[in-house]
XYZ file of C-alpha atoms in Angstrom:
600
model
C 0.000 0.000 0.000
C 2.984 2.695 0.641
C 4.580 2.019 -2.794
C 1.102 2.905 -4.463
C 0.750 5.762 -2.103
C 4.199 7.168 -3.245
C 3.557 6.182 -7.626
C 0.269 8.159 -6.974
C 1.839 10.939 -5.294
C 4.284 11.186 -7.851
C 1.522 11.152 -10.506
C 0.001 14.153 -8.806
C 3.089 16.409 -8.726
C 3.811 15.470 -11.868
C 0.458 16.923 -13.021
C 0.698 19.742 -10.913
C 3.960 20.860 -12.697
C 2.537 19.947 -15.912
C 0.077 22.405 -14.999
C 2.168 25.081 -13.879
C 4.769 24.671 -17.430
C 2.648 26.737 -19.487
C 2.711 29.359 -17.524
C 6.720 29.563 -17.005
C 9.582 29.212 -19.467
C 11.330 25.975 -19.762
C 13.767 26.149 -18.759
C 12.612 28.162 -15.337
C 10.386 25.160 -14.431
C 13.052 22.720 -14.731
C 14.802 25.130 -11.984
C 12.063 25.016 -10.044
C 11.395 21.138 -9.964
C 14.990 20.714 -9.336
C 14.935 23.189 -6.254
C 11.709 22.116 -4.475
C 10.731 19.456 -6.139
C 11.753 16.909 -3.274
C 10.982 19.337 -0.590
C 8.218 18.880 2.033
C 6.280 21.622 1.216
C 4.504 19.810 -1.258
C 1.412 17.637 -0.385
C -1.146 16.731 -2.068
C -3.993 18.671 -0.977
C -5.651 21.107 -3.343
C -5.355 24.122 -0.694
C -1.870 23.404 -0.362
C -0.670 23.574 -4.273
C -2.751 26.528 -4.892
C -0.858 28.152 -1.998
C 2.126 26.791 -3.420
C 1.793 27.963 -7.228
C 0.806 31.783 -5.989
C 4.242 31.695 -3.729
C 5.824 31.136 -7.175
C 4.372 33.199 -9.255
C 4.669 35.784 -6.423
C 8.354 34.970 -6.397
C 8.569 35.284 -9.736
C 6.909 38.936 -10.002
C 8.908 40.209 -7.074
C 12.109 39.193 -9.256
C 13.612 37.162 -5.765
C 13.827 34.127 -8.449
C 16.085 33.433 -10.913
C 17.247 30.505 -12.912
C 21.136 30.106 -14.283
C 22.254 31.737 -17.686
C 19.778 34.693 -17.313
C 17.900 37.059 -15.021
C 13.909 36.753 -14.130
C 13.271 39.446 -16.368
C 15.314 38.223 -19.131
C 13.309 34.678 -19.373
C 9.745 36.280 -18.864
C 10.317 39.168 -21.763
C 8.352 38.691 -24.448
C 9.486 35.922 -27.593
C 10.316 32.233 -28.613
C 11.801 30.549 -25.602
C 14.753 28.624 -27.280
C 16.357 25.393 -26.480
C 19.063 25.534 -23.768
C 22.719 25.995 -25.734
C 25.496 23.464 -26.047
C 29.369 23.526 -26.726
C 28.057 22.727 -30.415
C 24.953 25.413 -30.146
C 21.672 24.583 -29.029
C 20.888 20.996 -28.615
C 17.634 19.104 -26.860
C 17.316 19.637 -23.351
C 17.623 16.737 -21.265
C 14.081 15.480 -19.444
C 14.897 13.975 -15.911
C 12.619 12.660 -13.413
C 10.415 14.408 -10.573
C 12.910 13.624 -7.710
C 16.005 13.887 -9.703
C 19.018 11.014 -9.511
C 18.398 8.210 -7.329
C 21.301 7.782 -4.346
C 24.095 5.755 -5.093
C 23.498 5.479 -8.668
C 25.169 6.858 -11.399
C 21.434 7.202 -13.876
C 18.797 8.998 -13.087
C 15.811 7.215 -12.375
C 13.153 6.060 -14.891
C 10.229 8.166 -15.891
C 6.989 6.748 -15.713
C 4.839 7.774 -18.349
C 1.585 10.233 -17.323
C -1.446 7.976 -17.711
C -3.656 9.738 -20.682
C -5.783 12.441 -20.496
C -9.536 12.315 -22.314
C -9.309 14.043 -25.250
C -12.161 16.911 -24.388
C -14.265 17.001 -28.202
C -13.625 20.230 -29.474
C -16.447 21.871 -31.685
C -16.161 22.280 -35.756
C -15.442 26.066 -36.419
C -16.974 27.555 -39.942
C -15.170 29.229 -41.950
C -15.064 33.296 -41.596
C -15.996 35.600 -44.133
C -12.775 36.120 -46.533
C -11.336 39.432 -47.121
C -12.242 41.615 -50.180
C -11.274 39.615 -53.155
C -11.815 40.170 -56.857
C -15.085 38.242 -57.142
C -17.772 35.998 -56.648
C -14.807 33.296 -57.102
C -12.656 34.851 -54.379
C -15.579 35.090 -51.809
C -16.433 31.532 -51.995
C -12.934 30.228 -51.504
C -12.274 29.011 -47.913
C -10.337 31.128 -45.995
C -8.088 30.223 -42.740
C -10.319 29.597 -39.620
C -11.131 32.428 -37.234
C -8.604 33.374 -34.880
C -8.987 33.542 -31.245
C -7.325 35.305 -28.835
C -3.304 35.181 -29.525
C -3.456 33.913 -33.152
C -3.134 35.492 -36.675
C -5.914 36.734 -38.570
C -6.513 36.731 -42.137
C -5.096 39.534 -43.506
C -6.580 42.091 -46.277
C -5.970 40.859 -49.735
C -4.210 42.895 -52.348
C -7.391 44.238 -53.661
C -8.169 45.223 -50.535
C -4.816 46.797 -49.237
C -4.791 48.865 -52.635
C -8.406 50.222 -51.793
C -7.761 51.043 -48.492
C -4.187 53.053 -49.934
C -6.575 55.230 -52.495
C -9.036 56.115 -49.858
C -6.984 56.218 -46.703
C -3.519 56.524 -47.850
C -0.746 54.323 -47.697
C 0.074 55.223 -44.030
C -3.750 53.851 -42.937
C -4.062 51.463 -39.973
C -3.663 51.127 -36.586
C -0.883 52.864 -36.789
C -1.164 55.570 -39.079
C -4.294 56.487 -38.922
C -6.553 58.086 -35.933
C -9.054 55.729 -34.200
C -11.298 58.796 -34.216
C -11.228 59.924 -37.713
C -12.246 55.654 -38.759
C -15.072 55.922 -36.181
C -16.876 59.102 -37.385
C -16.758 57.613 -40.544
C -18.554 54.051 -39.274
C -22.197 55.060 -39.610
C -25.099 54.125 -41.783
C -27.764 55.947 -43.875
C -30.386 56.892 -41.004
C -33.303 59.012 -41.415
C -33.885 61.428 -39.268
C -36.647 61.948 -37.016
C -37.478 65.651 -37.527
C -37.984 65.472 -41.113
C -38.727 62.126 -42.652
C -36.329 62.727 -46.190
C -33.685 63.811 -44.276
C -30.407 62.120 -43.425
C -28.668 62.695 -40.316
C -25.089 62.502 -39.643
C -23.058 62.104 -36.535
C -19.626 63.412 -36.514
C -17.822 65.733 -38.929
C -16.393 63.670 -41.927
C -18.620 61.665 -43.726
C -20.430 64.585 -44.764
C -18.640 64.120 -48.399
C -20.959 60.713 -48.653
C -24.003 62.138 -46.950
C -24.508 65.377 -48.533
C -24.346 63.917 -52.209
C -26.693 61.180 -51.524
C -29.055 63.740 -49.756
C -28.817 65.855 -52.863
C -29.793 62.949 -54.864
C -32.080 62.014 -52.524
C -34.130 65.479 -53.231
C -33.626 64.557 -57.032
C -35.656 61.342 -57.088
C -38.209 62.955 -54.633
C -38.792 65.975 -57.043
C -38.947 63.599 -60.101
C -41.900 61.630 -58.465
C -45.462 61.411 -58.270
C -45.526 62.000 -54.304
C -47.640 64.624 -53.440
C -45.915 65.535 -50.091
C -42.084 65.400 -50.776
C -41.623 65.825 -46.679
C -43.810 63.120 -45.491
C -42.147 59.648 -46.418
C -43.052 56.514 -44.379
C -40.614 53.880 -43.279
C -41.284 51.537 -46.067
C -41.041 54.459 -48.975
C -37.622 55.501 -46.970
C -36.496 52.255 -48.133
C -37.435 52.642 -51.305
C -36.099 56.237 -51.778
C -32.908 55.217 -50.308
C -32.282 52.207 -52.429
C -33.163 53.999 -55.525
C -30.738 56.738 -54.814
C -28.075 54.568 -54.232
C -28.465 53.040 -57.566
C -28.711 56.311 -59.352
C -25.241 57.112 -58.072
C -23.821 53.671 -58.959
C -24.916 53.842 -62.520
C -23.829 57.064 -62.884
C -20.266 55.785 -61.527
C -20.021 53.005 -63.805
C -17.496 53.634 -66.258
C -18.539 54.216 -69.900
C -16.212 50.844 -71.674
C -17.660 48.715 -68.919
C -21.506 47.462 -68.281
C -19.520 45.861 -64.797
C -21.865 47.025 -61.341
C -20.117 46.257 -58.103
C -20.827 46.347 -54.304
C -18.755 46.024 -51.052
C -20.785 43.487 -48.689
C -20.170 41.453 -45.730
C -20.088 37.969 -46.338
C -23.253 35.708 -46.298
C -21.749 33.313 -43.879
C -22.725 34.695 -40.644
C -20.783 32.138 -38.001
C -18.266 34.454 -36.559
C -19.245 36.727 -34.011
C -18.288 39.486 -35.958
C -20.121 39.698 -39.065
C -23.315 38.445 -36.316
C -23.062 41.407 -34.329
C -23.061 43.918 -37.527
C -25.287 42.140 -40.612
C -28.105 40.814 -37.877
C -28.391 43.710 -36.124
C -31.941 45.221 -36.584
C -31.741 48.573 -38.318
C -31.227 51.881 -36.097
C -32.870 55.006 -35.827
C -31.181 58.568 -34.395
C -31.176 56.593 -31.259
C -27.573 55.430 -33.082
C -25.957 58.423 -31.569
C -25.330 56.349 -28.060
C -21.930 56.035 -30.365
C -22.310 52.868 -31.415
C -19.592 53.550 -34.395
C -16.834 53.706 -31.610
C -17.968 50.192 -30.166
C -17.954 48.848 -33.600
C -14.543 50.145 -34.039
C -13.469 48.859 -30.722
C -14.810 45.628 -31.580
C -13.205 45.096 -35.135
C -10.743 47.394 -35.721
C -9.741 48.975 -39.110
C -7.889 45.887 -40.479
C -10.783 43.530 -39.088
C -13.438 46.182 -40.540
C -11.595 45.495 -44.249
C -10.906 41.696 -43.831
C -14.714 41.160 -43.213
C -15.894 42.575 -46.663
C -16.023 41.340 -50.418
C -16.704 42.505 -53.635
C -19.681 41.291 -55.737
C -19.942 41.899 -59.196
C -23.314 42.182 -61.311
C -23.420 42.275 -65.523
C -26.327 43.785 -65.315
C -28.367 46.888 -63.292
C -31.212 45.216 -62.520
C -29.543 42.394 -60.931
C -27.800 45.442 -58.733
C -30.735 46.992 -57.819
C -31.990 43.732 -56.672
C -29.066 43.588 -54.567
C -29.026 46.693 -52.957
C -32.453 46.455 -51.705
C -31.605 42.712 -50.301
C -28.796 44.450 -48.950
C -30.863 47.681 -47.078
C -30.032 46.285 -43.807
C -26.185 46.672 -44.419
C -26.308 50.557 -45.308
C -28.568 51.942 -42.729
C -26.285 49.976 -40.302
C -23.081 50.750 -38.930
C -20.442 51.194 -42.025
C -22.998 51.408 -44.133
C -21.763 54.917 -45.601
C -18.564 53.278 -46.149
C -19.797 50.051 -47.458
C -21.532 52.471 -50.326
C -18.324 54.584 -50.820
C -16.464 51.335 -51.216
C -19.162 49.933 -53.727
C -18.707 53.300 -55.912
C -15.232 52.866 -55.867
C -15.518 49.175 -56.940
C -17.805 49.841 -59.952
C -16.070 52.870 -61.003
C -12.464 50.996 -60.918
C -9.167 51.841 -59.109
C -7.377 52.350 -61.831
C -9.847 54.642 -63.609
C -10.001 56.653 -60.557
C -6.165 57.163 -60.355
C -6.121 57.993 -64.060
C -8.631 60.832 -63.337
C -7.202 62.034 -59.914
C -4.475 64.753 -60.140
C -2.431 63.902 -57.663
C -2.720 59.566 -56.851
C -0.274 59.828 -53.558
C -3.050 61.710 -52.200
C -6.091 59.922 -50.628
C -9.932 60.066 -51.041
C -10.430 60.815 -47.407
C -8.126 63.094 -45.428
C -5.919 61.011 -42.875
C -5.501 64.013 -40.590
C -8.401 66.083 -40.363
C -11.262 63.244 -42.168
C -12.862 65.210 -44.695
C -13.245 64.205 -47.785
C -11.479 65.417 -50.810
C -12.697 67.328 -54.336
C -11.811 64.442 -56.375
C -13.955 61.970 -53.538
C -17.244 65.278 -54.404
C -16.832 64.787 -57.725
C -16.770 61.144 -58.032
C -20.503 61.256 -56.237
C -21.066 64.165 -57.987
C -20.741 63.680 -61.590
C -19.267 59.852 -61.921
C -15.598 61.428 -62.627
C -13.251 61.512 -59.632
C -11.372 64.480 -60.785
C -9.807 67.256 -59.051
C -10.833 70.056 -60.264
C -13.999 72.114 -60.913
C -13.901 73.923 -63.592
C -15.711 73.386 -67.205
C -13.059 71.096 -69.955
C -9.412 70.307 -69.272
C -7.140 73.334 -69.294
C -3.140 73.109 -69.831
C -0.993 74.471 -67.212
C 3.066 74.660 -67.896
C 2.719 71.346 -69.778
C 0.778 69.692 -67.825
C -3.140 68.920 -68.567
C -5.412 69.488 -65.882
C -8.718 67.475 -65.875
C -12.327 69.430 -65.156
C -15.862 68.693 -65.429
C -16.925 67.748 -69.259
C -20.482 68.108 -68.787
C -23.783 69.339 -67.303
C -24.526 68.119 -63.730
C -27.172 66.401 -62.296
C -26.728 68.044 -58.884
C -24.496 71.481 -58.654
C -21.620 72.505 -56.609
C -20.686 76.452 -54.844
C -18.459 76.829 -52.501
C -17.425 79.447 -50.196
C -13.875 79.220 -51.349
C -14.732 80.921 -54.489
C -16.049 84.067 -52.454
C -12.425 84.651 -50.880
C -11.136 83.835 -54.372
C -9.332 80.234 -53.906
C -11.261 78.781 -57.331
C -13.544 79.116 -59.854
C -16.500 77.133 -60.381
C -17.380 76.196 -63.438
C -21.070 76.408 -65.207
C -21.649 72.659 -65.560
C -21.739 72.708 -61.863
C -23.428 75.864 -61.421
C -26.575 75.420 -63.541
C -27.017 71.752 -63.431
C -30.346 69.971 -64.351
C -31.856 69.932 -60.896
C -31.835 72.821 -58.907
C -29.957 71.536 -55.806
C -26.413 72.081 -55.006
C -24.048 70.917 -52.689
C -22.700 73.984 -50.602
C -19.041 73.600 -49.375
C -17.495 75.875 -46.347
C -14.119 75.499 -44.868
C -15.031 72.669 -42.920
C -18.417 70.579 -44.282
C -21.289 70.040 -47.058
C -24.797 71.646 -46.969
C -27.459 71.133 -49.871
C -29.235 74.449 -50.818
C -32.218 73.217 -53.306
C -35.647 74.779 -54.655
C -38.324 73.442 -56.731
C -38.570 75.955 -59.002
C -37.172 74.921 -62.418
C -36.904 78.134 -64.083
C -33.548 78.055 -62.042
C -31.460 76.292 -63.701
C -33.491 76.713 -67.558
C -31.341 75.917 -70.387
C -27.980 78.193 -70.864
C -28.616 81.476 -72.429
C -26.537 82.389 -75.116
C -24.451 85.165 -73.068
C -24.005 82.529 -70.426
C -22.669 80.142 -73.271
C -20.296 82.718 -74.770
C -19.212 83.589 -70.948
C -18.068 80.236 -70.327
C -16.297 79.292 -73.639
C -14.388 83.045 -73.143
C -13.345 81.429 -69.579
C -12.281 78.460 -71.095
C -9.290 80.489 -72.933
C -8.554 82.293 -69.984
C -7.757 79.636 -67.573
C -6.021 82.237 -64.583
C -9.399 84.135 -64.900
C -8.019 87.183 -65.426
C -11.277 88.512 -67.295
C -9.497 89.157 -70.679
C -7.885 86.934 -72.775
C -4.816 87.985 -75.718
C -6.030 89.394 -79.360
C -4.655 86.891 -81.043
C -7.122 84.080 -79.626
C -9.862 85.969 -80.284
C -10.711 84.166 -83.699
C -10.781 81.040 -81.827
C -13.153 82.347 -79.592
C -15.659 83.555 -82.491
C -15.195 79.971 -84.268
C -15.920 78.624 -80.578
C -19.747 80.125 -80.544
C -20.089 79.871 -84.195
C -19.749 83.444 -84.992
C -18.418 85.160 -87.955
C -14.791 84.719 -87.837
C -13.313 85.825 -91.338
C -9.454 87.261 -90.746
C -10.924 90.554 -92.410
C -13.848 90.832 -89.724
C -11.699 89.749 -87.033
C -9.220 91.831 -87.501
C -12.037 94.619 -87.388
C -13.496 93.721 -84.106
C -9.602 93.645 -82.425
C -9.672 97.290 -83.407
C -13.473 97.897 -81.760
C -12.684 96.197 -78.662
C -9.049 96.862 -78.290
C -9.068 100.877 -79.284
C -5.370 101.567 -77.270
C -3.736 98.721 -78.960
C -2.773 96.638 -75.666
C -3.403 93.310 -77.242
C -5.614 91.895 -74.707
C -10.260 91.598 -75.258
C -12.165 92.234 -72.097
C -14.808 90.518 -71.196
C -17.299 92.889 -70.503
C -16.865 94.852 -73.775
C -16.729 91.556 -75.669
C -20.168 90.410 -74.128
C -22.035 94.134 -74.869
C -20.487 94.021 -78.755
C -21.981 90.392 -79.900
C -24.340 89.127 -76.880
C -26.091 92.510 -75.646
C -28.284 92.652 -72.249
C -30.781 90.017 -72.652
C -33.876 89.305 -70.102
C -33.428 87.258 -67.618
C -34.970 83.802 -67.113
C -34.566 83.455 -63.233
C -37.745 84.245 -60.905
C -37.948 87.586 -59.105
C -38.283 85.318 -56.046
C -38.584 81.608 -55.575
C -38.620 79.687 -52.272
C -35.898 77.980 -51.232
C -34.417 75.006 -48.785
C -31.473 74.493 -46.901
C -30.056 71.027 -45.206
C -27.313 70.254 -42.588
C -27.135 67.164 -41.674
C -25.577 67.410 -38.082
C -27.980 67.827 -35.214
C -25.816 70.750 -33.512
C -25.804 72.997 -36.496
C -29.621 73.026 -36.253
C -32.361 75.105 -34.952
C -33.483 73.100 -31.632
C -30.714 70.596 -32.523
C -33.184 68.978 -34.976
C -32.194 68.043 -38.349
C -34.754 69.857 -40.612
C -34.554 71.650 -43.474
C -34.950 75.515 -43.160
C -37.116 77.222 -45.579
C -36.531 80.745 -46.897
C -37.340 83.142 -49.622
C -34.602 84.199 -52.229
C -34.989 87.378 -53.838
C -32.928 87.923 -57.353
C -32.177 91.699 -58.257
C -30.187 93.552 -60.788
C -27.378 95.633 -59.601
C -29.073 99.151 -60.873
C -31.934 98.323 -57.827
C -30.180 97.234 -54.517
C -33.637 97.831 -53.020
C -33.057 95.331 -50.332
C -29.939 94.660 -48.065
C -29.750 91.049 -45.616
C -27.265 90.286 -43.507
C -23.692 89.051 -44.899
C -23.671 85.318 -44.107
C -21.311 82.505 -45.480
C -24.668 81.043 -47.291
C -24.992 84.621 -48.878
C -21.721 84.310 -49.732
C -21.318 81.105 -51.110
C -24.857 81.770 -53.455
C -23.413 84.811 -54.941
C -20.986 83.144 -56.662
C -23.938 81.985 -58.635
C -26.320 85.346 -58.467
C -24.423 88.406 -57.305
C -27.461 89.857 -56.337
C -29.421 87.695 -54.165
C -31.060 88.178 -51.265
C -32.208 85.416 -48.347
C -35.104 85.975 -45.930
C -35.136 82.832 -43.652
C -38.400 81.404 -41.627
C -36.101 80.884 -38.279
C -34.557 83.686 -36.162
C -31.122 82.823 -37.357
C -30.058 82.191 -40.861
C -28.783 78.389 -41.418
C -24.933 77.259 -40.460
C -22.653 75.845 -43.434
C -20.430 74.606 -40.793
């Protein structure tokens, strides 16, 4: 009976240091079975070796421990623990037994082997969604199982890294860029409670999403039968939301290729991530208890872009079936950049780099999160080019790329007021009369119903803009000597003899430069114009605290058009005032709230 007492003592240490290995390097609980592994403090009562393992570990924080070759602090840094050296380099370290060498013998006694433990049955794990591939193919191939705690996770894919690099910059990721700036962007398309067509946004950033979509938002609204454009039930929200969204996407779609695409989450929902984001039931305003910074903190920015794929249609209506199977996904969290993504997609990278001025820089501002022109202009007009001015214009050899056609939703900005651009007139009389307002700092949409504002270009305003086009510094004149190419331009008479006669007329001093002004009275004299006296007008901003009552609404107000012979009435000088007479130098606002509405 005492020789099985002792084997199943034995057993038990043995265990009990087995348990304790993973927890210490290996060579450190060699030292300490060597040490006290014959002592009598050990027994075999459960009260005793828990006492017993926190005096070691309590040992081994206090630094009162130490092994040979190294210090405590040494073994327990962080890295691979690696085999014990030898005179040849490292070598296998030798195993001996519980109680070390037996007395009076030269071997060291035999180990015993552990008796086996029951293998515990471990569940079958499903494979995660992969990472954004470049197609149906890629999203159906198996990807490595999901990670837990202290194990790699699958990695972006080169599709994805090079998406991430146009919108985020090269320098995006944990690292490089702010937690912050990837959480204001993590919200969905929400309505907002005030004002049933309205979409609200959170946080300053995504505004460069929102603002477009709200534009074209008003655009489908205006073109349909509803009689109330401001009252919109859930179910029609869905509708109008969906619709707009496909508007932009065709629009995006380049011209050589019928190819629709969307950034999804994966139809496998088995990990907990992609369960906590696609099955969660669509939210309201209520979404401002910052859920976007608990999604962040749950997946991360390289999780976020390692749960998404691309899915390519041939045709539009099998994306618009899509996009309303997938209405869940963009009124959720990362829904606005699940949409920006899909634009991106069906657009094409390298299209978009071709059209961007500069490709180093990124769609979305790594610093300060706003978006950039070329990002406007890409939701704008299908063409993710940097500039905003009408054709291409050449600039020390270099050609710069514009807009190369009429708009479906405008674009003013304040920057033009302090003389930092120059709009062109496919964005200032588009078809629709909404535009996109831009301030230092965010988008507004300024829109009216009235279609007389934006009626077909009158001949003066034609013959304006092609006279801009050969005076690309807009210095308001342009040399004599282009001056027939102007003429051939608007299909006027241009014979050398004539020409030659008008460079006299409009040039009496001999300087060698044509005005504007004088070139506009001589062939396109004051005509009458086609905009309303006065026409009522709207004005959005999305963000609750640049609201009246801190309710997302839109502000209604009356404009009032005069020439400059009658400044019969004077408002106040606001940035909206400012930023609308880039467009009608003579326009007045009366709003229906005490204060006039915020750009910012």
């Amino acid at each position: 009976m005492v020789g099985l007492d002792a084997r199943k003592g034995l057993f038990q240490r043995r265990r009990f240091y087995d348990s304790l290995s993973p927890e210490l390097p290996s060579n450190l609980t060699d030292t300490v079975i060597k040490k006290v592994g014959t002592t009598s403090q050990l027994h075999l009562g459960c009260t005793r070796q828990a006492k017993f393992q926190v005096r070691i570990q309590n040992s081994l924080i206090s630094g009162t421990f130490k092994s040979k070759g190294c210090s405590l602090s040494e073994q327990l840094r962080p890295g691979p623990v690696t085999a014990p050296t030898t005179p040849h380099g490292p070598g296998p370290r030798k195993q001996q037994g519980l109680l070390g060498k037996r007395k009076g013998s030269g071997r060291a006694a035999p180990r015993r082997p552990a008796p086996p433990r029951p293998a515990r049955p471990r569940p079958a794990r499903a494979a995660p969604p992969p990472p954004l591939c470049a197609g149906a193919a890629g999203a159906a191939g198996a990807a490595a199982p999901a990670r837990r705690r202290g194990r790699r996770r699958p990695a972006m894919s080169e599709a994805g890294q090079e998406l991430v690099h146009l919108v985020w910059g090269k320098k995006a990721g944990p690292r490089g860029l702010a937690d912050t700036i990837f959480c204001r962007w993590a919200q969905g398309f929400v309505f907002s409670d005030s004002e049933s067509t309205a979409l609200e946004q959170f946080e300053g950033g995504p505004c460069a999403v929102i603002a477009p979509v709200q534009a074209f938002l008003l655009k489908r609204l205006f073109t349909s039968e509803k009689s109330s454009w401001r009252d919109c039930p859930e179910e029609e929200q869905k509708n109008l939301l969906c619709h707009t969204l496909c508007d932009i996407l065709e629009m995006a779609c380049s011209d050589n290729s019928e190819s629709y695409c969307l950034a999804t989450w994966i139809r496998g929902k088995t990990t907990e991530e992609t369960a906590s984001i696609s099955e969660s039931p669509a939210e309201s305003s209520h979404q401002e208890e910052q859920p976007s910074a608990l999604a962040v903190e749950e997946l991360g920015f390289e999780r976020f872009h390692a749960l998404i794929h691309k899915r390519a249609f041939k045709s539009f209506p099998e994306l618009k079936a899509a996009v309303w199977d997938q209405y869940s996904a963009w009124t959720n969290r990362f829904g606005v950049l699940l949409f920006l993504y899909s634009v991106i997609l069906t657009k094409g990278i390298e299209n978009i780099k071709n059209e961007i001025e500069d490709a180093t820089e990124p769609l979305i501002d790594p610093v300060y999160g706003h978006g950039s022109q070329s990002l406007i202009n890409l939701l704008l007009t299908g063409h993710a080019v940097s500039n905003v001015w009408d054709g291409d214009r050449e600039c020390s050899g270099m050609k710069l790329l514009g807009i190369h056609k009429q708009a479906t939703v405008g674009f003013l900005t304040l920057m033009e007021s302090l003389r930092y651009c120059k709009v062109g007139s496919y964005l200032k009389s588009p078809k629709f009369p909404i535009w996109i307002l831009g301030s230092e700092t965010h988008l507004t949409v300024f829109f009216a119903k009235d279609m007389a504002l934006v009626a077909p270009e009158a001949p003066s305003e034609q013959a304006r803009r092609v006279f801009q086009t050969y005076d690309p510094e807009d210095n308001g004149f342009i040399p004599d000597t282009l001056l027939e190419d102007v003429m051939k331009a608007l299909d006027l008479v241009s014979d050398p003899e004539y020409v030659n006669l008008m460079k006299t007329k409009l040039d009496p001093e001999g300087l060698g430069i044509i005005l504007l002004g004088p070139f506009l009275q001589e062939f396109f004299p004051e005509q009458d114009s086609r905009v309303s006296e006065s026409f009522t007008v709207y004005h959005y901003n999305g963000l609750k605290q640049s609201n009246y009552n801190e309710k997302v609404m839109y502000v209604e107000g009356t404009a009032v058009v005069m020439g400059f012979e009658e400044p019969m009435l004077q408002t106040d000088d606001t940035p909206v005032k400012r930023c609308l007479q880039t467009k009608w130098p003579y326009i007045e606002l009366l709003w229906s709230t005490d204060r006039s509405p915020s750009l910012n």
